[in-house]
Short mmCIF file of C-alpha atoms in Angstrom, two decimals:
data_model
loop_
_atom_site.label_atom_id
_atom_site.label_comp_id
_atom_site.label_asym_id
_atom_site.label_seq_id
_atom_site.Cartn_x
_atom_site.Cartn_y
_atom_site.Cartn_z
CA MET A 1 62.71 -169.28 15.70
CA LYS A 2 66.30 -171.23 15.29
CA LYS A 3 67.72 -168.99 17.62
CA ILE A 4 64.87 -168.97 20.31
CA LEU A 5 65.02 -172.89 20.26
CA TYR A 6 69.01 -172.70 20.56
CA ASP A 7 68.89 -170.15 23.66
CA THR A 8 66.09 -172.01 25.08
CA PHE A 9 68.22 -175.31 24.64
CA VAL A 10 71.35 -173.55 26.30
CA LYS A 11 69.40 -172.36 29.22
CA ILE A 12 68.20 -176.00 29.92
CA SER A 13 71.72 -177.31 29.23
CA LEU A 14 73.15 -174.63 31.72
CA PHE A 15 70.68 -175.56 34.30
CA LEU A 16 71.14 -179.41 34.25
CA MET A 17 75.04 -178.55 34.34
CA SER A 18 74.20 -176.78 37.61
CA LEU A 19 72.52 -179.86 38.94
CA SER A 20 75.39 -182.10 37.73
CA LEU A 21 77.87 -179.90 39.45
CA ILE A 22 75.88 -179.66 42.90
CA PHE A 23 75.28 -183.72 42.83
CA LYS A 24 78.80 -184.18 41.39
CA SER A 25 77.37 -186.46 38.54
CA HIS A 26 80.44 -186.60 35.92
CA TYR A 27 78.10 -188.82 33.44
CA LEU A 28 75.24 -185.68 33.56
CA CYS A 29 77.68 -183.38 33.00
CA ALA A 30 79.39 -185.42 30.15
CA LEU A 31 75.94 -185.70 28.61
CA ILE A 32 75.44 -182.02 28.45
CA ILE A 33 79.12 -181.52 26.99
CA TRP A 34 78.39 -184.19 24.10
CA LEU A 35 74.72 -182.90 23.28
CA ASN A 36 76.35 -179.28 22.92
CA LEU A 37 79.33 -180.11 20.71
CA ARG A 38 78.79 -178.69 17.13
CA LYS A 39 80.55 -179.44 14.23
CA PHE A 40 82.85 -176.65 12.64
CA LYS A 41 81.52 -176.23 9.36
CA GLU A 42 83.58 -173.75 7.91
CA ILE A 43 86.13 -176.58 7.15
CA ARG A 44 85.41 -178.95 4.54
CA TYR A 45 85.68 -182.46 5.55
CA LYS A 46 86.65 -185.83 3.44
CA ARG A 47 84.03 -188.57 3.40
CA GLU A 48 86.12 -190.63 5.43
CA ILE A 49 86.96 -189.43 9.01
CA LYS A 50 89.68 -190.62 10.77
CA LYS A 51 89.56 -188.54 14.02
CA ARG A 52 87.79 -186.13 16.20
CA ILE A 53 89.24 -183.09 17.93
CA ILE A 54 87.22 -180.85 20.41
CA ILE A 55 87.81 -177.13 20.20
CA PHE A 56 87.24 -174.47 22.72
CA PRO A 57 86.45 -171.73 20.12
CA LYS A 58 87.46 -167.91 19.75
CA SER A 59 86.58 -165.70 16.92
CA GLY A 60 90.30 -165.20 16.10
CA GLY A 61 91.51 -168.62 16.52
CA ASN A 62 88.43 -169.98 14.48
CA GLN A 63 89.41 -167.79 11.56
CA ASP A 64 93.12 -169.08 11.68
CA LEU A 65 91.45 -173.04 11.44
CA ARG A 66 89.36 -171.78 8.51
CA GLU A 67 92.36 -170.31 6.45
CA THR A 68 94.41 -173.01 7.42
CA TYR A 69 91.93 -175.52 5.81
CA LYS A 70 90.70 -173.09 2.83
CA ASN A 71 90.75 -175.08 -0.30
CA LYS A 72 91.62 -178.25 1.33
CA GLU A 73 89.79 -181.17 2.77
CA SER A 74 90.08 -182.55 6.10
CA ASP A 75 89.74 -185.95 7.50
CA VAL A 76 89.85 -184.68 10.92
CA GLU A 77 86.49 -183.60 12.09
CA PHE A 78 86.49 -180.34 14.46
CA PHE A 79 83.82 -179.90 16.96
CA LEU A 80 83.14 -176.75 18.82
CA LEU A 81 82.32 -176.60 22.73
CA PRO A 82 80.92 -173.18 23.56
CA ARG A 83 83.38 -171.65 26.53
CA PHE A 84 80.75 -170.47 28.60
CA TYR A 85 80.09 -174.61 29.89
CA LEU A 86 83.87 -174.33 30.72
CA GLN A 87 83.76 -170.92 32.58
CA LYS A 88 80.57 -172.40 34.50
CA ILE A 89 82.47 -175.48 35.89
CA PHE A 90 85.56 -173.29 36.84
CA LEU A 91 83.15 -170.64 38.68
CA PHE A 92 81.34 -173.40 40.44
CA TYR A 93 84.66 -175.06 41.89
CA PHE A 94 86.49 -171.54 42.46
CA LYS A 95 83.47 -169.98 44.10
CA ASN A 96 84.50 -167.73 46.85
CA THR A 97 87.66 -166.99 45.62
CA LEU A 98 89.20 -164.24 44.22
CA LYS A 99 89.54 -166.14 40.84
CA ALA A 100 85.86 -166.73 40.74
CA LYS A 101 85.17 -163.08 41.56
CA TYR A 102 87.66 -161.63 38.89
CA HIS A 103 87.68 -164.28 36.21
CA SER A 104 91.50 -165.08 36.35
CA ASP A 105 92.79 -164.78 32.60
CA TYR A 106 96.40 -164.54 32.77
CA ASN A 107 96.35 -165.39 36.41
CA THR A 108 95.45 -168.95 36.46
CA LYS A 109 97.74 -170.28 39.39
CA PRO A 110 96.56 -171.11 42.72
CA LYS A 111 97.92 -168.87 45.60
CA THR A 112 96.45 -169.97 48.61
CA TYR A 113 95.82 -173.51 50.26
CA ASP A 114 91.95 -173.15 49.54
CA GLU A 115 92.81 -172.45 45.83
CA LYS A 116 94.78 -175.46 45.36
CA VAL A 117 92.48 -177.95 47.15
CA LYS A 118 89.68 -176.35 44.80
CA LYS A 119 92.29 -177.13 42.04
CA GLU A 120 92.73 -180.61 42.83
CA LEU A 121 88.75 -181.11 43.38
CA TYR A 122 88.22 -179.38 39.70
CA VAL A 123 90.83 -181.11 37.75
CA ASN A 124 89.59 -184.45 39.21
CA PHE A 125 85.95 -183.58 38.09
CA LEU A 126 87.16 -182.48 34.62
CA THR A 127 88.88 -185.72 34.20
CA SER A 128 86.23 -188.04 35.32
CA THR A 129 83.51 -186.03 33.24
CA PHE A 130 85.75 -186.11 30.03
CA LYS A 131 86.29 -190.13 30.29
CA TYR A 132 82.48 -190.08 29.91
CA VAL A 133 82.75 -187.58 27.09
CA ASP A 134 85.27 -189.84 25.34
CA GLN A 135 82.70 -192.97 25.65
CA PHE A 136 79.81 -191.07 24.13
CA PHE A 137 82.30 -189.20 21.58
CA LYS A 138 85.44 -190.85 20.96
CA PHE A 139 87.86 -187.84 20.72
CA GLU A 140 91.89 -187.56 20.21
CA GLY A 141 92.47 -184.36 21.79
CA ILE A 142 91.52 -180.58 22.60
CA ILE A 143 92.50 -177.35 20.83
CA SER A 144 92.47 -173.86 22.88
CA PHE A 145 93.38 -170.84 21.38
CA ASN A 146 95.19 -169.08 24.59
CA LEU A 147 97.45 -170.44 27.41
CA PHE A 148 95.79 -168.10 29.90
CA TYR A 149 92.33 -168.52 29.80
CA PHE A 150 90.61 -169.50 33.27
CA GLY A 151 88.03 -171.98 32.12
CA GLU A 152 90.62 -173.62 29.88
CA LYS A 153 94.29 -173.52 31.45
CA TYR A 154 93.70 -176.74 33.68
CA PHE A 155 92.86 -178.78 30.60
CA ASP A 156 96.34 -179.25 30.02
CA GLU A 157 96.41 -181.63 33.25
CA VAL A 158 93.25 -183.27 32.16
CA CYS A 159 94.46 -184.22 29.06
CA VAL A 160 97.56 -185.92 30.41
CA ASN A 161 95.12 -187.52 33.13
CA LEU A 162 93.31 -188.84 30.00
CA LYS A 163 96.08 -189.59 27.84
CA LYS A 164 95.03 -187.09 25.04
CA LYS A 165 97.00 -184.15 23.27
CA PHE A 166 96.32 -180.55 24.47
CA VAL A 167 97.63 -178.08 21.77
CA VAL A 168 97.32 -174.66 22.22
CA LEU A 169 97.33 -172.41 18.88
CA HIS A 170 98.22 -169.27 21.21
CA LYS A 171 96.53 -166.41 19.12
CA GLU A 172 97.97 -163.38 21.21
CA SER A 173 101.26 -161.65 19.84
CA VAL A 174 100.12 -158.12 19.11
CA VAL A 175 101.52 -156.14 22.37
CA THR A 176 102.74 -152.99 23.23
CA SER A 177 106.56 -152.60 24.23
CA PHE A 178 105.27 -151.84 27.70
CA GLU A 179 103.42 -155.07 27.74
CA GLU A 180 106.12 -157.05 26.05
CA LYS A 181 108.37 -155.85 28.82
CA ASN A 182 105.83 -156.86 31.66
CA ALA A 183 104.64 -160.22 29.97
CA PRO A 184 107.42 -162.42 31.38
CA LYS A 185 106.50 -161.48 35.03
CA VAL A 186 102.90 -161.52 34.48
CA TYR A 187 102.97 -164.95 32.80
CA GLY A 188 105.91 -166.41 35.18
CA ASN A 189 104.40 -165.42 38.50
CA ASN A 190 100.63 -166.08 37.90
CA ASN A 191 100.41 -169.04 35.90
CA GLU A 192 102.20 -172.61 36.13
CA LYS A 193 104.25 -174.01 33.32
CA SER A 194 101.92 -175.06 30.64
CA LEU A 195 101.80 -178.92 30.21
CA ALA A 196 100.16 -178.43 26.52
CA HIS A 197 101.93 -181.26 24.01
CA LYS A 198 102.38 -178.45 21.78
CA ILE A 199 102.24 -174.70 21.26
CA SER A 200 101.94 -172.76 18.03
CA VAL A 201 102.67 -169.28 18.36
CA TYR A 202 102.45 -166.17 15.86
CA SER A 203 105.89 -164.44 16.45
CA LYS A 204 109.59 -165.02 17.67
CA SER A 205 109.00 -162.36 20.50
CA GLN A 206 105.82 -164.24 21.81
CA LYS A 207 108.28 -167.33 21.81
CA LYS A 208 110.98 -165.38 23.54
CA ILE A 209 108.51 -164.30 26.17
CA LEU A 210 106.87 -167.94 26.91
CA ILE A 211 110.45 -169.27 27.15
CA LYS A 212 111.69 -166.54 29.54
CA SER A 213 108.85 -166.79 31.66
CA LYS A 214 109.35 -170.51 32.28
CA ILE A 215 105.65 -171.09 31.04
CA ALA A 216 106.84 -173.18 27.95
CA SER A 217 110.06 -174.85 27.09
CA GLU A 218 111.56 -174.42 23.36
CA ASN A 219 110.75 -177.99 21.91
CA GLN A 220 106.95 -177.35 23.09
CA ILE A 221 107.00 -174.21 21.10
CA THR A 222 106.64 -173.86 17.08
CA ILE A 223 106.30 -170.43 15.31
CA ASN A 224 103.86 -170.45 12.28
CA GLY A 225 102.77 -166.91 12.18
CA CYS A 226 99.22 -165.67 11.92
CA PRO A 227 97.17 -167.56 9.39
CA ARG A 228 94.24 -165.45 9.33
CA SER A 229 96.60 -162.69 8.15
CA ASP A 230 96.43 -164.59 5.08
CA TYR A 231 93.15 -163.46 3.67
CA ALA A 232 94.85 -159.82 4.10
CA PHE A 233 97.35 -160.75 1.89
CA LYS A 234 94.86 -162.28 -0.52
CA LEU A 235 92.68 -159.20 -0.49
CA ARG A 236 95.80 -157.24 -2.34
CA LYS A 237 94.56 -158.45 -5.81
CA ILE A 238 91.08 -157.38 -5.12
CA LYS A 239 89.65 -153.76 -5.80
CA PRO A 240 87.70 -152.21 -2.93
CA LYS A 241 84.58 -150.29 -3.34
CA LYS A 242 85.32 -146.39 -3.62
CA ASP A 243 82.81 -145.26 -1.11
CA ILE A 244 83.26 -147.27 1.93
CA ILE A 245 84.89 -145.91 5.43
CA LEU A 246 85.63 -148.47 7.81
CA TYR A 247 86.42 -147.42 11.58
CA TYR A 248 87.34 -150.13 14.14
CA LEU A 249 86.50 -148.51 17.13
CA ILE A 250 89.22 -147.65 19.57
CA GLU A 251 89.65 -149.71 22.54
CA TYR A 252 90.11 -147.07 24.87
CA ASN A 253 90.57 -148.94 27.96
CA ARG A 254 93.21 -151.30 26.48
CA SER A 255 95.88 -150.48 29.19
CA LYS A 256 93.77 -151.81 31.87
CA ASN A 257 94.83 -155.49 30.43
CA PRO A 258 96.38 -158.07 32.76
CA LEU A 259 99.67 -157.10 30.70
CA ALA A 260 99.93 -153.21 31.52
CA HIS A 261 97.47 -152.57 34.98
CA GLN A 262 97.86 -148.93 34.16
CA SER A 263 94.28 -147.95 34.99
CA ASN A 264 95.03 -144.11 34.54
CA ILE A 265 96.01 -144.56 30.79
CA ASN A 266 93.00 -144.75 28.61
CA TRP A 267 92.27 -143.46 25.03
CA LYS A 268 89.18 -141.93 25.40
CA LYS A 269 89.78 -138.43 23.83
CA ILE A 270 91.19 -139.86 21.14
CA TYR A 271 88.37 -142.31 20.66
CA ASN A 272 85.62 -139.58 20.79
CA GLN A 273 87.57 -137.28 18.58
CA THR A 274 88.00 -139.83 15.79
CA LEU A 275 84.35 -140.66 16.25
CA GLU A 276 82.87 -137.22 15.90
CA PHE A 277 85.14 -136.19 13.12
CA LEU A 278 84.00 -139.15 11.21
CA ILE A 279 80.21 -138.41 12.09
CA GLN A 280 80.73 -134.88 10.64
CA PHE A 281 82.40 -135.95 7.77
CA ALA A 282 79.84 -138.58 6.86
CA LYS A 283 76.80 -135.94 7.29
CA LYS A 284 78.81 -133.93 4.80
CA ASN A 285 79.22 -136.54 2.37
CA PRO A 286 75.80 -138.55 2.08
CA ASN A 287 77.07 -140.56 -0.56
CA ILE A 288 79.71 -142.31 1.07
CA ARG A 289 79.07 -145.12 3.73
CA LEU A 290 80.57 -145.31 7.09
CA ILE A 291 80.94 -148.39 9.12
CA LEU A 292 81.75 -148.54 12.54
CA LYS A 293 83.09 -151.85 13.93
CA GLY A 294 82.49 -152.75 17.65
CA LYS A 295 84.60 -155.40 19.39
CA ILE A 296 82.71 -157.98 21.20
CA GLY A 297 82.73 -157.06 25.03
CA VAL A 298 83.94 -153.66 24.65
CA HIS A 299 81.21 -151.71 22.28
CA LYS A 300 77.65 -152.03 22.60
CA LYS A 301 74.87 -150.61 20.64
CA LYS A 302 73.64 -149.05 23.67
CA HIS A 303 76.62 -146.57 24.12
CA PHE A 304 75.48 -144.54 20.78
CA ASP A 305 71.95 -144.29 21.68
CA SER A 306 72.46 -140.29 22.56
CA ILE A 307 74.48 -140.02 19.08
CA SER A 308 72.75 -139.04 15.95
CA PHE A 309 73.79 -141.27 13.24
CA PRO A 310 73.67 -139.94 9.64
CA LYS A 311 71.45 -142.61 7.65
CA ASN A 312 75.05 -143.43 5.67
CA CYS A 313 76.31 -144.73 9.05
CA MET A 314 76.06 -148.06 10.22
CA PHE A 315 77.07 -150.15 13.48
CA PHE A 316 78.27 -153.54 13.93
CA GLU A 317 78.82 -154.75 17.36
CA GLY A 318 80.93 -158.06 17.09
CA GLY A 319 81.89 -160.74 15.00
CA SER A 320 84.67 -161.21 12.62
CA GLY A 321 85.73 -157.76 10.71
CA GLU A 322 87.56 -159.42 7.94
CA LYS A 323 83.87 -159.13 5.87
CA PHE A 324 84.24 -155.50 5.97
CA LEU A 325 88.12 -155.07 4.89
CA ILE A 326 87.38 -156.60 1.43
CA ASP A 327 85.09 -153.71 0.32
CA SER A 328 86.25 -150.78 2.23
CA THR A 329 88.38 -147.86 0.51
CA VAL A 330 89.56 -146.79 4.05
CA ILE A 331 90.22 -147.99 7.14
CA VAL A 332 90.72 -145.93 10.37
CA GLY A 333 92.15 -148.12 13.12
CA PHE A 334 94.45 -147.20 16.48
CA ASN A 335 96.46 -149.31 18.41
CA SER A 336 94.97 -152.85 17.42
CA SER A 337 95.97 -155.63 15.03
CA VAL A 338 93.68 -153.98 12.42
CA VAL A 339 96.28 -151.91 11.51
CA TYR A 340 98.74 -154.43 10.44
CA GLU A 341 95.72 -156.62 8.71
CA THR A 342 94.98 -153.10 6.89
CA ILE A 343 98.69 -153.12 5.85
CA ALA A 344 98.74 -156.50 4.80
CA SER A 345 95.56 -156.08 2.58
CA ASN A 346 96.81 -152.72 0.78
CA ARG A 347 93.95 -151.10 1.87
CA ASN A 348 94.17 -147.07 2.88
CA LEU A 349 94.93 -147.05 6.37
CA ILE A 350 94.71 -143.61 8.62
CA ILE A 351 95.98 -143.77 12.19
CA PRO A 352 94.08 -140.66 14.14
CA ASN A 353 97.26 -138.89 16.17
CA PHE A 354 95.40 -135.73 17.12
CA ASN A 355 97.22 -135.23 20.30
CA LEU A 356 100.45 -136.71 18.98
CA GLU A 357 100.04 -139.59 21.01
CA ASN A 358 102.84 -141.64 19.15
CA ARG A 359 105.42 -138.88 20.75
CA SER A 360 103.48 -138.42 24.02
CA LYS A 361 104.95 -139.91 27.61
CA TYR A 362 102.70 -142.92 27.03
CA LYS A 363 104.05 -143.98 23.46
CA ASP A 364 105.26 -147.20 25.24
CA HIS A 365 101.68 -148.30 25.40
CA LEU A 366 101.00 -147.92 21.88
CA LEU A 367 101.74 -150.70 19.24
CA ASN A 368 104.58 -150.09 17.01
CA ILE A 369 104.36 -148.39 13.41
CA SER A 370 107.61 -147.47 12.02
CA ASP A 371 105.99 -145.43 8.64
CA LYS A 372 104.87 -142.07 10.00
CA LYS A 373 102.77 -141.98 6.59
CA TYR A 374 100.02 -143.63 7.84
CA PHE A 375 99.39 -140.86 10.84
CA ALA A 376 96.88 -138.20 10.80
CA ASN A 377 98.23 -135.30 13.41
CA SER A 378 94.93 -133.00 12.65
CA LYS A 379 91.69 -133.13 11.70
CA LYS A 380 92.43 -130.87 8.66
CA GLU A 381 95.06 -133.65 7.79
CA PHE A 382 92.28 -136.36 8.68
CA ASN A 383 90.10 -134.93 6.22
CA LYS A 384 92.37 -134.25 3.54
CA LYS A 385 93.45 -137.96 3.67
CA LEU A 386 89.84 -139.35 3.62
CA ASN A 387 89.08 -137.14 0.83
CA PHE A 388 91.92 -138.26 -1.46
CA TYR A 389 91.66 -141.75 -0.94
CA LEU A 390 88.19 -141.89 -1.48
CA ASN A 391 88.70 -140.18 -4.96
CA SER A 392 91.77 -142.11 -5.85
CA ASN A 393 91.68 -145.20 -7.99
CA TYR A 394 93.14 -148.55 -6.38
CA VAL A 395 96.58 -149.03 -6.93
CA LYS A 396 98.47 -152.37 -6.13
CA LYS A 397 101.29 -151.23 -4.25
CA SER A 398 104.47 -153.74 -3.11
CA LEU A 399 104.99 -154.07 0.73
CA SER A 400 107.83 -151.61 1.74
CA LYS A 401 111.03 -152.82 4.02
CA LYS A 402 109.38 -151.12 7.02
CA ASP A 403 106.12 -152.74 6.72
CA LYS A 404 107.47 -156.10 6.15
CA GLU A 405 109.51 -155.89 9.27
CA ILE A 406 106.75 -154.72 11.20
CA LEU A 407 104.22 -157.60 9.89
CA ASN A 408 106.90 -160.30 10.44
CA TYR A 409 107.35 -158.83 14.02
CA TYR A 410 103.64 -159.10 15.29
CA PHE A 411 102.29 -161.60 12.60
CA GLY A 412 105.22 -163.82 12.00
CA ASN A 413 103.94 -163.40 8.37
CA PHE A 414 104.90 -160.81 5.74
CA ASP A 415 104.25 -162.97 2.74
CA GLY A 416 100.77 -164.56 3.29
CA THR A 417 102.08 -168.26 4.03
CA SER A 418 101.30 -168.70 7.71
CA SER A 419 98.20 -171.26 6.72
CA LYS A 420 100.80 -173.26 4.91
CA LYS A 421 102.98 -173.30 8.11
CA MET A 422 100.20 -174.10 10.21
CA TYR A 423 98.73 -176.84 8.05
CA LYS A 424 102.12 -178.48 7.95
CA PHE A 425 102.32 -178.16 11.82
CA LEU A 426 98.74 -180.06 12.14
CA ASN A 427 99.91 -182.31 9.79
CA ASN A 428 102.90 -183.49 11.31
CA LEU A 429 101.20 -183.84 14.42
CA ARG A 430 98.70 -186.20 12.71
CA THR A 431 101.33 -188.16 11.20
CA LYS A 432 103.94 -188.61 14.16
CA ILE A 433 101.98 -188.97 16.92
CA ALA A 434 98.48 -190.16 18.04
CA PHE A 435 96.72 -187.13 18.07
CA LEU A 436 95.36 -186.02 14.84
CA ALA A 437 96.67 -189.73 13.61
#
């Protein structure tokens, strides 16, 4: 019933927002935004609240904040504004442009005279609208989790106009070597310099990319590592269950992302092989549980309608995967940040490599894993590893030098202390400037 009521409320809100855009009513648009702000309840707050911050939520970014404030009380309240409202405003102002047609993440820079005019009108509308929001709901600043989301990028200018602070906790750092080489060109050519007050990044490599592309200057950027990966480090002390295989479904079209532009590269073959082998294994071993974890917007339940799943196999479409990591004996992952979270958590990791993908001509499109012990190069080796791990007792092992280096490279975190760094970063903003003060 709650969901039905909320969905109805959202539909009404979107309808009214459409009217506010047509009639250029900043007041009505601001009222809708205010009514749709929701307190971020996964953080504990002090009784006396000093300031309020608006967050443009993303699951990974929310996890970073949750881990940062875990076992702490905040005297700053965080409020979530669903991003689809921001996207609706953007698409209205950029209608009949390529930016609207292709939803231009990582391509936010106006390229034509028409786009430049539309951008000015768009920024002016947002500035006037959020002036009213500030009257309804006094806020000190805005947090975004990516520098290049099409519906959020120009809020750096809006916040400058409003004399508010725009802070980006940039959550992207896990890229292939090909994407890393391509990133400075993509960032620099297709996006304007960020006017964010401060930018937090996970890794040294991401900081270098942002500086090289002239998206940000060195004094804007702080390396804090990946706070949500602290959770994985904490799991090292927790013994998992002995009967669960967790398969993070492969994103087989990953190479179509803006940093790669290689539409002829996909991992469909290894995706199908891994899924087939795991379902066969689950059928032969009804005492184990197989969890298929999809990525939101990529894997959907309807994709599996033609597959006959055994009763001990479950599919989960989206949301955070960390709740599954704690209990799982074996994690199967490929070309995703989850392989590094698994290493940090001391869970048993298997990376399918049935076609020797890591030695192929496309290896530059794979994330780096230095230690080859994680790879399964054949179905026989895959099944052997599964059986061995499922029948072995849990052993808390120390991270190897190779593992520490790779975790530090991608996550900026090899010891589970990133949440402390992020808390210090936000606390410094709180004490030294008006934002969070």
